[in-house]
Amino acid sequence: MGSRVGKKSFSFSNPPAIVSGATIVGPEEGKGPLAASFDWILDEPLFGEKTWEMAERKMLEESAKLALRKVNLQPQDVEFFLAGDLLNQIISANYAARGLEIPFIGLFGACSTFVEALLLGAMLMDGGFARRVLLASSSHHMTAERQFRFPVEQGVQRPLYSQWTVTVSGALLLDAEGNGPRVVQGTMGKVVDLGVSDVNNMGAAMAPAAADTILTHFQDTGTNPDSYDLIVTGDLGEIGTASLVKLLRMRGYDLEGKLQDCGLLIYDREKQDVHAGGSGCGCVAGVFTAWVLNKMREGLYQQILFLATGALMSPTSSQQGETIPAVAHAAVISAG
């Protein structure tokens, strides 16, 4: 049985292994620097479907199936499916779960959903309630933009500090008895809101939550940036990453040389017009599954702190003038 560490962190006595992962990405993501790491690059973002929403749910379901196929397993071999997305009532995850027929726990943590699912899945397994847990999250540029901002075809100009919602789905399979990088610790974050209300400025809204969770993790576990080969955030983009570095420097922690943000890794911003970088539930899922895990398996990183942040607003709250609450969750992944 796992144990509490400090106020908000915990350790797993039987750390689950990440035995498989799969990613499906859109054409734009397939033009980026991580293209060779992705499993499936779509020729067109509709994925052969009639609507953007149907395309996103298909991406999520197919990435989950692919993660299972890689280790010769079927959906019936898995005890729980934990998944979420950005759309109202997490319809992408709900309909994907309908097709998979695995006991389903639907989650919404905005862009923090992937790490939320990772930690909850590890808890289920460490508590003895499952041997295998499948988790996934997704986002689609077209579906998210028209829900949270404006339909893409309307042609509204985006400010330079905005981020580009990625078209990506990522899935991981955890196995209590498998081999692979292990989820050894976690820190659940609290909701932080410093008054940002601009829905185009997600990085600034989420950076304080990221800083709070990282500080809490360091204090609870007695660690510091030098305890990790890499600290991965998702997805703060250019503005949020700079804010996070500044906030932690004010508290005595220097992240230079340790920090990589998924929103800055997924695109080549010199060649792709994505402004401040990538965002969306699929961004952290895709970059972690395709790039970070591969680097760990190659032996480049032994211990990483993996953090995902989420802006917890809705179209209704934004239209009513509310500020944007944010949350960040962190997991420690060990290669050994």
C-alpha angles and dihedrals in degrees: 000000000000124000140220118257114199119318105321108008134084142188128221118230090200104033111203119233124235099229102169143011139179137192135196118189139181127249094266093053088047088063093056131095094268095054094114091056097055120095099215129018114192121228091216132011096240089068089211093302132121097239139029091242092054089049092054095050089049090052092052094047094045094049090052091050091047092053088055095045091055090066096034096251134136129217090257089063091067125079100201139019115203116187146144145169141187101266127102111281088004089269095172091060094040095054093042088053089051089060097043096049093209120138101273136215110186117208137192120191096134107231091350091065097099095058091039088057092044093054096042090048091051089050092052090051097042088051091056096248097118142016095201131029126183118204134182145162134188146184135187124204095223097046096046097044095054092045099047104023128000135322107269092233089060088073099220111174114242122221116248092247092059123103131228117245106231127229098226141124123195131186134187132192119213120200126186091208102035136100126250142075110335134222101232106163141009143192121203112211131221126232113270125189121179095174106270109151103170108108089203092061102067094147094060091045094051103038095080091053090049091050092048094051094046091049091048091049093050092048096045096046101033091238134129136190091283089061089072134057089213139007111208121195128186123231122339098127123201098314097043094045092053090048092050093050090050094046093051093044087057087058094049101264123119115202097180110133092011104067128086123170121208091217090060096043101052098063137040098233092192090063104021121064099227096128109209095010139265131326140169138092090285096053098073091035093054099042095045094045097043104032114016096046091047091053090050092050089050089055096246093121127031102177127021137175107222116198131180125189129202134197104216102202128120131207089256095052091047093049089051091055099253121155121242118263115203138193136193131197126193135204130189112223119195125194093204 
